[in-house]
mmCIF file of C-alpha atoms in Angstrom:
data_model
loop_
_atom_site.group_PDB
_atom_site.id
_atom_site.type_symbol
_atom_site.label_atom_id
_atom_site.label_comp_id
_atom_site.label_asym_id
_atom_site.label_seq_id
_atom_site.Cartn_x
_atom_site.Cartn_y
_atom_site.Cartn_z
ATOM 1 C CA LYS A 12 -9.216 141.975 -73.459
ATOM 2 C CA SER A 13 -12.351 142.322 -71.306
ATOM 3 C CA ALA A 14 -11.544 139.653 -68.863
ATOM 4 C CA LYS A 15 -7.960 140.727 -68.628
ATOM 5 C CA ALA A 16 -9.260 144.328 -67.525
ATOM 6 C CA LEU A 17 -11.583 142.792 -65.191
ATOM 7 C CA GLN A 18 -8.869 140.700 -63.620
ATOM 8 C CA GLU A 19 -6.518 143.719 -63.341
ATOM 9 C CA LEU A 20 -9.093 145.861 -61.869
ATOM 10 C CA SER A 21 -9.768 142.851 -59.310
ATOM 11 C CA PHE A 22 -6.153 142.755 -58.216
ATOM 12 C CA ALA A 23 -6.184 146.406 -57.878
ATOM 13 C CA LEU A 24 -9.235 146.468 -55.566
ATOM 14 C CA SER A 25 -8.007 143.481 -53.674
ATOM 15 C CA ASP A 26 -4.924 145.426 -52.553
ATOM 16 C CA ARG A 27 -7.163 147.769 -50.521
ATOM 17 C CA ALA A 28 -7.627 146.762 -46.829
ATOM 18 C CA ASP A 29 -11.405 147.542 -46.807
ATOM 19 C CA MET A 30 -13.836 144.913 -47.159
ATOM 20 C CA GLN A 31 -16.043 146.765 -49.442
ATOM 21 C CA SER A 32 -13.225 147.079 -52.041
ATOM 22 C CA ARG A 33 -12.528 143.659 -51.688
ATOM 23 C CA GLY A 34 -16.006 142.643 -52.183
ATOM 24 C CA GLY A 35 -15.933 144.510 -55.444
ATOM 25 C CA ALA A 36 -12.876 142.448 -56.407
ATOM 26 C CA LEU A 37 -14.662 139.540 -55.914
ATOM 27 C CA GLN A 38 -17.419 140.536 -58.295
ATOM 28 C CA PHE A 39 -15.031 141.553 -60.817
ATOM 29 C CA SER A 40 -13.199 138.120 -60.561
ATOM 30 C CA ARG A 41 -16.424 136.403 -60.982
ATOM 31 C CA ARG A 42 -17.334 138.269 -64.136
ATOM 32 C CA ALA A 43 -13.701 137.673 -65.601
ATOM 33 C CA LEU A 44 -14.118 133.978 -64.734
ATOM 34 C CA GLU A 45 -17.436 133.521 -66.722
ATOM 35 C CA ILE A 46 -15.780 135.291 -69.763
ATOM 36 C CA ARG A 47 -12.660 132.925 -69.373
ATOM 37 C CA GLU A 48 -15.021 129.909 -69.182
ATOM 38 C CA ARG A 49 -16.681 130.704 -72.533
ATOM 39 C CA LEU A 50 -13.428 131.372 -74.351
ATOM 40 C CA ALA A 51 -11.941 128.162 -72.886
ATOM 41 C CA ALA A 52 -14.855 126.202 -74.136
ATOM 42 C CA GLN A 53 -14.604 127.674 -77.680
ATOM 43 C CA ASP A 54 -10.702 127.398 -78.041
ATOM 44 C CA PRO A 55 -9.158 125.354 -75.083
ATOM 45 C CA ASP A 56 -5.749 125.413 -76.748
ATOM 46 C CA ARG A 57 -5.591 129.280 -76.678
ATOM 47 C CA PHE A 58 -7.533 129.964 -73.428
ATOM 48 C CA LEU A 59 -7.375 126.963 -70.976
ATOM 49 C CA ALA A 60 -4.224 128.592 -69.256
ATOM 50 C CA ASP A 61 -6.128 131.664 -68.758
ATOM 51 C CA LEU A 62 -9.017 129.817 -67.149
ATOM 52 C CA GLY A 63 -6.749 128.283 -64.680
ATOM 53 C CA GLN A 64 -5.275 131.662 -63.641
ATOM 54 C CA ALA A 65 -8.937 133.102 -63.390
ATOM 55 C CA HIS A 66 -9.891 130.079 -60.906
ATOM 56 C CA ASN A 67 -6.853 130.722 -58.800
ATOM 57 C CA SER A 68 -7.667 134.516 -58.793
ATOM 58 C CA MET A 69 -11.223 133.668 -57.737
ATOM 59 C CA ALA A 70 -9.818 131.504 -54.996
ATOM 60 C CA ASN A 71 -7.799 134.271 -53.709
ATOM 61 C CA ARG A 72 -10.578 136.642 -53.646
ATOM 62 C CA LEU A 73 -12.749 134.170 -51.817
ATOM 63 C CA ILE A 74 -10.022 133.488 -49.197
ATOM 64 C CA GLU A 75 -10.123 137.495 -48.704
ATOM 65 C CA GLN A 76 -13.781 136.995 -47.830
ATOM 66 C CA ARG A 77 -13.174 133.948 -45.849
ATOM 67 C CA GLU A 78 -15.390 131.835 -48.135
ATOM 68 C CA PHE A 79 -13.190 129.059 -47.852
ATOM 69 C CA GLY A 80 -15.570 126.283 -49.256
ATOM 70 C CA GLU A 81 -16.156 127.961 -52.414
ATOM 71 C CA ALA A 82 -12.516 129.034 -52.596
ATOM 72 C CA LEU A 83 -11.630 125.228 -52.187
ATOM 73 C CA SER A 84 -13.480 124.326 -55.257
ATOM 74 C CA HIS A 85 -11.837 126.945 -57.405
ATOM 75 C CA THR A 86 -8.376 125.895 -56.146
ATOM 76 C CA ILE A 87 -8.957 122.293 -57.017
ATOM 77 C CA ARG A 88 -10.202 123.410 -60.669
ATOM 78 C CA SER A 89 -7.224 125.598 -60.898
ATOM 79 C CA VAL A 90 -4.829 122.876 -60.154
ATOM 80 C CA GLU A 91 -6.415 120.303 -62.436
ATOM 81 C CA ILE A 92 -6.194 122.874 -65.377
ATOM 82 C CA ARG A 93 -2.715 123.986 -64.752
ATOM 83 C CA ARG A 94 -1.601 120.377 -64.376
ATOM 84 C CA GLN A 95 -3.338 119.591 -67.743
ATOM 85 C CA VAL A 96 -1.539 122.648 -69.392
ATOM 86 C CA ALA A 97 1.985 121.924 -67.701
ATOM 87 C CA ALA A 98 1.919 118.629 -69.128
ATOM 88 C CA GLN A 99 1.994 120.187 -72.576
ATOM 89 C CA ASP A 100 4.190 123.307 -71.720
ATOM 90 C CA LYS A 101 6.895 122.878 -68.852
ATOM 91 C CA LYS A 102 7.027 126.676 -68.664
ATOM 92 C CA GLN A 103 3.492 126.681 -67.039
ATOM 93 C CA LEU A 104 5.070 124.416 -64.154
ATOM 94 C CA ALA A 105 5.573 127.519 -62.033
ATOM 95 C CA LYS A 106 1.976 128.502 -62.441
ATOM 96 C CA LEU A 107 0.954 124.964 -61.327
ATOM 97 C CA ALA A 108 3.014 125.445 -58.049
ATOM 98 C CA THR A 109 1.232 128.686 -57.382
ATOM 99 C CA SER A 110 -2.019 127.097 -57.614
ATOM 100 C CA LEU A 111 -0.871 124.301 -55.387
ATOM 101 C CA LEU A 112 0.206 126.899 -52.651
ATOM 102 C CA THR A 113 -3.330 128.603 -52.998
ATOM 103 C CA GLN A 114 -4.834 125.086 -52.519
ATOM 104 C CA GLY A 115 -2.887 124.462 -49.280
ATOM 105 C CA ARG A 116 -3.900 127.598 -47.731
ATOM 106 C CA VAL A 117 -7.525 126.886 -48.299
ATOM 107 C CA MET A 118 -7.268 123.274 -47.148
ATOM 108 C CA VAL A 119 -5.929 124.225 -43.750
ATOM 109 C CA GLN A 120 -8.890 126.599 -43.240
ATOM 110 C CA LYS A 121 -11.133 123.421 -44.211
ATOM 111 C CA GLY A 122 -9.346 121.154 -41.707
ATOM 112 C CA LEU A 123 -7.480 119.239 -44.190
ATOM 113 C CA GLY A 124 -3.903 119.794 -42.915
ATOM 114 C CA SER A 125 -2.205 116.658 -44.101
ATOM 115 C CA THR A 126 -3.757 117.235 -47.639
ATOM 116 C CA ALA A 127 -2.393 120.835 -47.550
ATOM 117 C CA LEU A 128 0.867 119.626 -46.600
ATOM 118 C CA LYS A 129 1.200 117.403 -49.610
ATOM 119 C CA SER A 130 0.036 120.196 -52.026
ATOM 120 C CA VAL A 131 2.803 122.492 -50.536
ATOM 121 C CA VAL A 132 5.439 119.608 -50.587
ATOM 122 C CA GLU A 133 4.578 119.343 -54.433
ATOM 123 C CA ALA A 134 4.853 123.119 -55.180
ATOM 124 C CA CYS A 135 8.136 123.137 -53.533
ATOM 125 C CA ALA A 136 9.444 120.068 -55.352
ATOM 126 C CA ILE A 137 8.301 121.821 -58.507
ATOM 127 C CA LEU A 138 9.936 125.289 -57.830
ATOM 128 C CA ARG A 139 12.947 123.582 -56.658
ATOM 129 C CA GLU A 140 13.578 121.587 -59.695
ATOM 130 C CA LEU A 141 12.802 124.942 -61.993
ATOM 131 C CA ALA A 142 15.407 126.945 -59.725
ATOM 132 C CA ALA A 143 18.048 124.273 -59.864
ATOM 133 C CA ALA A 144 17.493 123.785 -63.736
ATOM 134 C CA ASN A 145 17.799 127.564 -64.343
ATOM 135 C CA GLU A 146 21.016 127.798 -62.206
ATOM 136 C CA ASN A 147 22.565 125.232 -64.518
ATOM 137 C CA GLU A 148 21.795 127.172 -67.489
ATOM 138 C CA ASN A 149 23.606 129.966 -68.992
ATOM 139 C CA GLU A 150 21.257 130.712 -71.807
ATOM 140 C CA ASN A 151 17.906 132.104 -72.356
ATOM 141 C CA LYS A 152 18.423 134.043 -68.992
ATOM 142 C CA ASN A 153 15.513 136.417 -70.157
ATOM 143 C CA GLU A 154 13.134 133.680 -70.739
ATOM 144 C CA ASN A 155 14.136 131.717 -67.635
ATOM 145 C CA ASN A 156 14.815 133.805 -64.585
ATOM 146 C CA PRO A 157 16.614 131.753 -61.818
ATOM 147 C CA ALA A 158 16.237 134.549 -59.089
ATOM 148 C CA GLU A 159 12.281 134.651 -59.624
ATOM 149 C CA HIS A 160 12.068 130.867 -59.283
ATOM 150 C CA LYS A 161 14.523 131.131 -56.080
ATOM 151 C CA ALA A 162 12.047 133.830 -54.863
ATOM 152 C CA ASP A 163 9.083 131.732 -55.231
ATOM 153 C CA LEU A 164 10.771 128.601 -53.622
ATOM 154 C CA ALA A 165 11.683 130.591 -50.477
ATOM 155 C CA LEU A 166 8.038 131.797 -50.159
ATOM 156 C CA ALA A 167 6.886 128.180 -50.651
ATOM 157 C CA LEU A 168 9.415 126.888 -48.099
ATOM 158 C CA ASN A 169 8.136 129.511 -45.512
ATOM 159 C CA ALA A 170 4.560 128.058 -46.282
ATOM 160 C CA LEU A 171 5.750 124.573 -46.080
ATOM 161 C CA SER A 172 7.345 125.224 -42.607
ATOM 162 C CA ASN A 173 3.755 126.546 -41.395
ATOM 163 C CA ARG A 174 1.915 123.465 -42.762
ATOM 164 C CA GLN A 175 4.844 121.047 -41.164
ATOM 165 C CA GLU A 176 4.555 122.755 -37.840
ATOM 166 C CA GLU A 177 0.735 122.446 -37.886
ATOM 167 C CA GLN A 178 1.176 118.757 -38.318
ATOM 168 C CA GLY A 179 3.681 118.408 -35.530
ATOM 169 C CA LEU A 180 6.577 117.961 -37.586
ATOM 170 C CA VAL A 181 8.524 120.755 -35.703
ATOM 171 C CA ALA A 182 11.962 119.697 -37.050
ATOM 172 C CA ASP A 183 11.031 119.501 -40.577
ATOM 173 C CA ALA A 184 9.453 122.978 -40.038
ATOM 174 C CA LEU A 185 12.640 124.332 -38.710
ATOM 175 C CA GLY A 186 14.594 122.945 -41.620
ATOM 176 C CA SER A 187 12.303 124.521 -44.211
ATOM 177 C CA ALA A 188 12.249 127.887 -42.489
ATOM 178 C CA GLU A 189 16.242 127.742 -42.357
ATOM 179 C CA GLU A 190 16.316 127.024 -45.939
ATOM 180 C CA ALA A 191 14.036 129.888 -46.738
ATOM 181 C CA CYS A 192 16.141 132.245 -44.923
ATOM 182 C CA ARG A 193 19.223 131.222 -46.706
ATOM 183 C CA ILE A 194 17.717 131.839 -50.074
ATOM 184 C CA TYR A 195 16.623 135.123 -48.957
ATOM 185 C CA GLU A 196 20.279 136.102 -47.844
ATOM 186 C CA GLU A 197 21.404 135.597 -51.352
ATOM 187 C CA LEU A 198 18.151 137.177 -53.003
ATOM 188 C CA VAL A 199 18.706 140.212 -50.657
ATOM 189 C CA ALA A 200 22.322 140.796 -51.312
ATOM 190 C CA ALA A 201 21.380 141.239 -55.211
ATOM 191 C CA GLN A 202 18.066 143.059 -54.969
ATOM 192 C CA PRO A 203 17.736 144.224 -51.353
ATOM 193 C CA ALA A 204 14.720 146.618 -51.980
ATOM 194 C CA LEU A 205 12.558 143.876 -53.748
ATOM 195 C CA HIS A 206 13.300 140.877 -51.316
ATOM 196 C CA ARG A 207 13.786 142.382 -47.827
ATOM 197 C CA PRO A 208 10.021 142.359 -46.903
ATOM 198 C CA ASN A 209 9.724 138.656 -47.412
ATOM 199 C CA GLN A 210 13.004 138.137 -45.749
ATOM 200 C CA ALA A 211 11.809 139.581 -42.594
ATOM 201 C CA VAL A 212 8.785 137.409 -42.678
ATOM 202 C CA ALA A 213 10.845 134.309 -42.949
ATOM 203 C CA LEU A 214 13.420 135.263 -40.252
ATOM 204 C CA SER A 215 10.271 135.742 -38.129
ATOM 205 C CA SER A 216 9.021 132.372 -38.841
ATOM 206 C CA TYR A 217 12.544 130.803 -38.406
ATOM 207 C CA ALA A 218 12.901 132.410 -34.866
ATOM 208 C CA GLN A 219 9.582 131.099 -33.881
ATOM 209 C CA ARG A 220 10.573 127.540 -34.903
ATOM 210 C CA LEU A 221 13.815 127.965 -32.918
ATOM 211 C CA PHE A 222 12.041 129.085 -29.854
ATOM 212 C CA VAL A 223 9.429 126.210 -29.972
ATOM 213 C CA LEU A 224 12.439 123.752 -30.006
ATOM 214 C CA GLY A 225 13.715 125.556 -26.977
ATOM 215 C CA ARG A 226 16.688 127.178 -28.539
ATOM 216 C CA SER A 227 15.925 130.528 -27.070
ATOM 217 C CA ALA A 228 19.257 132.119 -27.578
ATOM 218 C CA GLU A 229 19.339 131.294 -31.176
ATOM 219 C CA ALA A 230 15.677 132.500 -31.629
ATOM 220 C CA ALA A 231 16.548 135.899 -30.177
ATOM 221 C CA GLU A 232 19.593 136.344 -32.560
ATOM 222 C CA VAL A 233 17.357 135.546 -35.513
ATOM 223 C CA ALA A 234 14.670 137.847 -34.089
ATOM 224 C CA ARG A 235 17.123 140.629 -33.916
ATOM 225 C CA LYS A 236 17.855 140.195 -37.491
ATOM 226 C CA SER A 237 14.198 140.440 -38.269
ATOM 227 C CA VAL A 238 13.994 143.627 -36.319
ATOM 228 C CA SER A 239 16.962 145.233 -38.145
ATOM 229 C CA VAL A 240 15.395 144.337 -41.444
ATOM 230 C CA ARG A 241 12.067 145.819 -40.678
ATOM 231 C CA GLU A 242 13.898 148.854 -39.187
ATOM 232 C CA VAL A 243 15.242 149.502 -42.532
ATOM 233 C CA LEU A 244 11.788 149.009 -44.133
ATOM 234 C CA ALA A 245 10.045 151.138 -41.831
ATOM 235 C CA ARG A 246 12.294 154.162 -42.335
ATOM 236 C CA ASP A 247 11.387 154.179 -46.037
ATOM 237 C CA GLN A 248 7.603 153.190 -45.596
ATOM 238 C CA PRO A 249 6.688 153.709 -41.901
ATOM 239 C CA ASP A 250 2.854 153.433 -42.645
ATOM 240 C CA VAL A 251 3.471 150.248 -44.105
ATOM 241 C CA TYR A 252 5.922 148.620 -41.996
ATOM 242 C CA ASN A 253 5.775 150.054 -38.371
ATOM 243 C CA VAL A 254 3.083 147.584 -37.381
ATOM 244 C CA LYS A 255 5.362 144.880 -38.741
ATOM 245 C CA LEU A 256 8.209 146.232 -36.763
ATOM 246 C CA ALA A 257 6.024 146.041 -33.750
ATOM 247 C CA MET A 258 5.365 142.387 -34.334
ATOM 248 C CA SER A 259 9.120 141.655 -34.593
ATOM 249 C CA LEU A 260 9.836 143.638 -31.590
ATOM 250 C CA GLU A 261 7.198 141.748 -29.568
ATOM 251 C CA ARG A 262 8.813 138.350 -30.589
ATOM 252 C CA LEU A 263 12.228 139.362 -29.775
ATOM 253 C CA ALA A 264 10.766 140.698 -26.153
ATOM 254 C CA THR A 265 9.434 137.258 -25.844
ATOM 255 C CA TYR A 266 12.621 135.150 -26.993
ATOM 256 C CA THR A 267 15.628 137.309 -25.399
ATOM 257 C CA ALA A 268 16.825 136.159 -21.989
ATOM 258 C CA ASP A 269 17.900 139.994 -21.458
ATOM 259 C CA ARG A 270 15.143 141.497 -19.487
ATOM 260 C CA THR A 271 16.106 145.166 -20.274
ATOM 261 C CA GLU A 272 16.121 144.391 -23.879
ATOM 262 C CA ALA A 273 12.684 142.771 -23.705
ATOM 263 C CA LEU A 274 11.092 145.736 -21.974
ATOM 264 C CA LYS A 275 12.625 148.117 -24.364
ATOM 265 C CA CYS A 276 11.229 146.093 -27.161
ATOM 266 C CA ALA A 277 7.912 145.549 -25.603
ATOM 267 C CA ARG A 278 7.622 149.373 -24.909
ATOM 268 C CA ARG A 279 8.580 150.392 -28.241
ATOM 269 C CA ALA A 280 6.095 148.048 -29.767
ATOM 270 C CA ILE A 281 3.153 149.441 -27.975
ATOM 271 C CA ARG A 282 4.415 153.202 -29.141
ATOM 272 C CA LEU A 283 4.461 151.931 -32.604
ATOM 273 C CA ARG A 284 1.010 150.209 -32.642
ATOM 274 C CA GLN A 285 -0.641 153.435 -30.783
ATOM 275 C CA ALA A 286 1.008 155.790 -33.439
ATOM 276 C CA ALA A 287 -0.349 153.493 -36.239
ATOM 277 C CA GLY A 288 -3.867 153.390 -34.665
ATOM 278 C CA ASP A 289 -3.650 149.748 -34.693
ATOM 279 C CA LEU A 290 -6.509 147.269 -34.113
ATOM 280 C CA GLN A 291 -7.529 147.041 -30.318
ATOM 281 C CA GLU A 292 -6.917 143.306 -30.307
ATOM 282 C CA ASP A 293 -3.521 143.763 -31.425
ATOM 283 C CA LEU A 294 -2.864 146.485 -28.988
ATOM 284 C CA VAL A 295 -4.248 144.235 -26.326
ATOM 285 C CA THR A 296 -1.501 141.586 -27.398
ATOM 286 C CA SER A 297 1.191 144.217 -26.889
ATOM 287 C CA TYR A 298 -0.253 145.323 -23.636
ATOM 288 C CA GLU A 299 -0.230 141.726 -22.473
ATOM 289 C CA THR A 300 3.332 140.962 -23.496
ATOM 290 C CA LEU A 301 4.605 144.041 -21.420
ATOM 291 C CA VAL A 302 2.384 143.439 -18.315
ATOM 292 C CA ASP A 303 3.697 139.600 -18.386
ATOM 293 C CA LEU A 304 7.521 140.763 -18.696
ATOM 294 C CA LEU A 305 7.007 143.452 -15.885
ATOM 295 C CA LEU A 306 5.678 140.715 -13.616
ATOM 296 C CA LYS A 307 7.794 137.850 -14.325
ATOM 297 C CA GLU A 308 10.919 139.007 -12.566
ATOM 298 C CA HIS A 309 8.864 139.835 -9.510
ATOM 299 C CA VAL A 310 7.979 136.361 -8.870
ATOM 300 C CA HIS A 311 11.404 135.288 -8.016
ATOM 301 C CA SER A 312 13.065 138.671 -7.244
ATOM 302 C CA SER A 313 14.244 139.346 -3.591
ATOM 303 C CA ALA A 314 14.236 143.260 -4.339
ATOM 304 C CA ASP A 315 10.518 143.584 -4.639
ATOM 305 C CA SER A 316 10.436 146.776 -2.185
ATOM 306 C CA THR A 317 12.987 148.573 -4.486
ATOM 307 C CA GLN A 318 11.612 151.867 -6.244
ATOM 308 C CA GLN A 319 12.417 150.250 -9.532
ATOM 309 C CA PHE A 320 10.196 147.311 -9.092
ATOM 310 C CA GLN A 321 7.412 149.280 -7.449
ATOM 311 C CA ALA A 322 7.363 151.458 -10.519
ATOM 312 C CA GLU A 323 7.263 148.442 -12.781
ATOM 313 C CA ARG A 324 4.343 147.100 -10.781
ATOM 314 C CA LEU A 325 2.464 150.470 -11.311
ATOM 315 C CA GLU A 326 3.319 150.289 -15.014
ATOM 316 C CA ALA A 327 1.698 146.715 -15.195
ATOM 317 C CA LEU A 328 -1.168 147.932 -13.410
ATOM 318 C CA GLU A 329 -1.711 150.993 -15.634
ATOM 319 C CA ARG A 330 -1.539 148.611 -18.934
ATOM 320 C CA ALA A 331 -3.745 145.940 -17.165
ATOM 321 C CA ARG A 332 -6.422 148.683 -16.657
ATOM 322 C CA GLU A 333 -6.169 149.836 -20.239
ATOM 323 C CA ILE A 334 -6.617 146.093 -21.326
ATOM 324 C CA VAL A 335 -9.686 145.982 -19.169
ATOM 325 C CA ASP A 336 -10.944 149.204 -20.721
ATOM 326 C CA ILE A 337 -10.683 147.789 -24.207
ATOM 327 C CA ARG A 338 -12.179 144.379 -23.261
ATOM 328 C CA ARG A 339 -15.229 146.368 -21.576
ATOM 329 C CA GLN A 340 -15.610 148.280 -25.020
ATOM 330 C CA GLN A 341 -15.476 144.915 -26.847
ATOM 331 C CA ALA A 342 -17.887 143.207 -24.684
ATOM 332 C CA GLY A 343 -20.364 145.919 -25.078
ATOM 333 C CA LYS A 344 -20.379 145.399 -28.841
ATOM 334 C CA ASP A 345 -20.044 141.589 -28.998
ATOM 335 C CA PRO A 346 -20.613 139.901 -25.599
ATOM 336 C CA GLN A 347 -20.485 136.506 -26.823
ATOM 337 C CA ARG A 348 -16.950 137.012 -27.952
ATOM 338 C CA PHE A 349 -15.449 139.166 -25.404
ATOM 339 C CA THR A 350 -17.256 138.727 -22.078
ATOM 340 C CA VAL A 351 -14.902 135.762 -21.156
ATOM 341 C CA ARG A 352 -11.853 137.749 -22.168
ATOM 342 C CA LYS A 353 -13.164 140.703 -20.106
ATOM 343 C CA ALA A 354 -13.415 138.509 -17.070
ATOM 344 C CA GLU A 355 -9.765 137.376 -17.613
ATOM 345 C CA ALA A 356 -8.445 140.848 -17.926
ATOM 346 C CA LEU A 357 -10.418 141.843 -14.687
ATOM 347 C CA ARG A 358 -8.787 139.042 -12.935
ATOM 348 C CA LYS A 359 -5.333 139.788 -14.118
ATOM 349 C CA LEU A 360 -6.150 143.255 -12.691
ATOM 350 C CA ALA A 361 -7.010 141.996 -9.363
ATOM 351 C CA SER A 362 -3.861 139.919 -9.278
ATOM 352 C CA ILE A 363 -1.727 143.113 -9.821
ATOM 353 C CA LEU A 364 -3.456 144.902 -7.240
ATOM 354 C CA LEU A 365 -2.825 142.040 -4.660
ATOM 355 C CA LEU A 366 0.619 141.986 -5.684
ATOM 356 C CA ILE A 367 1.169 145.794 -5.028
ATOM 357 C CA LYS A 368 -0.292 145.032 -1.653
ATOM 358 C CA THR A 369 -3.638 146.842 -2.094
ATOM 359 C CA ASP A 370 -6.006 146.255 0.833
ATOM 360 C CA ASN A 371 -9.331 145.931 -1.183
ATOM 361 C CA PRO A 372 -8.709 145.057 -4.903
ATOM 362 C CA THR A 373 -12.293 144.097 -5.580
ATOM 363 C CA LEU A 374 -13.171 147.553 -4.528
ATOM 364 C CA LEU A 375 -10.332 149.220 -6.637
ATOM 365 C CA VAL A 376 -11.294 147.359 -9.628
ATOM 366 C CA ALA A 377 -14.669 148.473 -9.651
ATOM 367 C CA GLN A 378 -13.693 152.139 -8.922
ATOM 368 C CA ALA A 379 -10.866 152.275 -11.465
ATOM 369 C CA HIS A 380 -13.424 152.225 -14.294
ATOM 370 C CA GLY A 381 -15.754 154.856 -12.846
ATOM 371 C CA PRO A 382 -19.642 154.501 -13.060
ATOM 372 C CA ASN A 383 -19.242 151.770 -15.697
ATOM 373 C CA GLY A 384 -17.830 149.261 -13.274
ATOM 374 C CA ASN A 385 -20.499 146.748 -11.975
ATOM 375 C CA LYS A 386 -20.802 144.200 -9.274
ATOM 376 C CA ASP A 387 -20.339 141.336 -11.874
ATOM 377 C CA SER A 388 -17.281 142.855 -12.977
ATOM 378 C CA ALA A 389 -15.658 143.239 -9.614
ATOM 379 C CA ALA A 390 -16.749 139.883 -8.718
ATOM 380 C CA ALA A 391 -14.995 138.379 -11.663
ATOM 381 C CA ALA A 392 -11.849 140.227 -10.747
ATOM 382 C CA ALA A 393 -11.810 139.020 -7.367
ATOM 383 C CA ALA A 394 -12.507 135.378 -8.407
#
């Protein structure tokens, strides 16, 4: 009971975003694991399955702390235990699949991409078999939930798509993503509130796979559906889903051939991120997306002197200055990480100033940021 209580407390703390809470979750998981180890040593038939769960939970808490080396050892142990338990009790196969998926996540972070792919492939095979078996059975539905296994399979297929893309298997990645979306269509029809969040993730992944393969029109259509799903979610829980809606809007802005639609999506994504007080790095990404869209048409347009294009250049200039302001703050706190990015932002700003026919872009870059501007920054902008 003590181990179970500690594990439940660990889960509750891990749901919080702050690192202090997640650090506490890790400590509770360690204590729960110690108890499970002792119990399993005394009575393995009764407690070995719980020990497998404890190792998997421990790995997840370590992943949150980015302690991937230690996490890997726990995923390996969890898979070993759950494979042993599942050999005696087929009802434990779904839990083995869960540990294999966790192992895949960790292996990617440790640079073991091909091995991670094998783990996820095995997890998908297990879940596919369970889902198919339950579909063919009309009895014991309370004990074997086909929808539950289908949902697990859809999640696993999305993970498989990621692993396949990482290994350069883009066609396979597309097929896995497409299958995940088909499953979610069925699940959402039956339980929309439960499955819409993961459906949106799957649609976003599928759209990206299509875009990578050059199928931009199809990618845009799928991205629109992802936006629609997240619109529904954000209406009910804006604090949770507005930022995710912004992500879908940015994807659509990138994929669509309709420039008006792209600009509308990019601008709305920025407003959502600003209202949510989103992380500076994510806000920079949104600004950069909009700046690129605003400038892209100018390269080929013969109407550069029109009022609309001039207004768009000025909008790009304003966003570029905001990017520089953020990069300047970041570089002040972490020079090693952000000085190069600050220089890139300044160069982009200078190029926009040149585009709108400014006589002295170097001077204006320095002046645009007041007394904090310096010669190095101006030189970087002019380079």
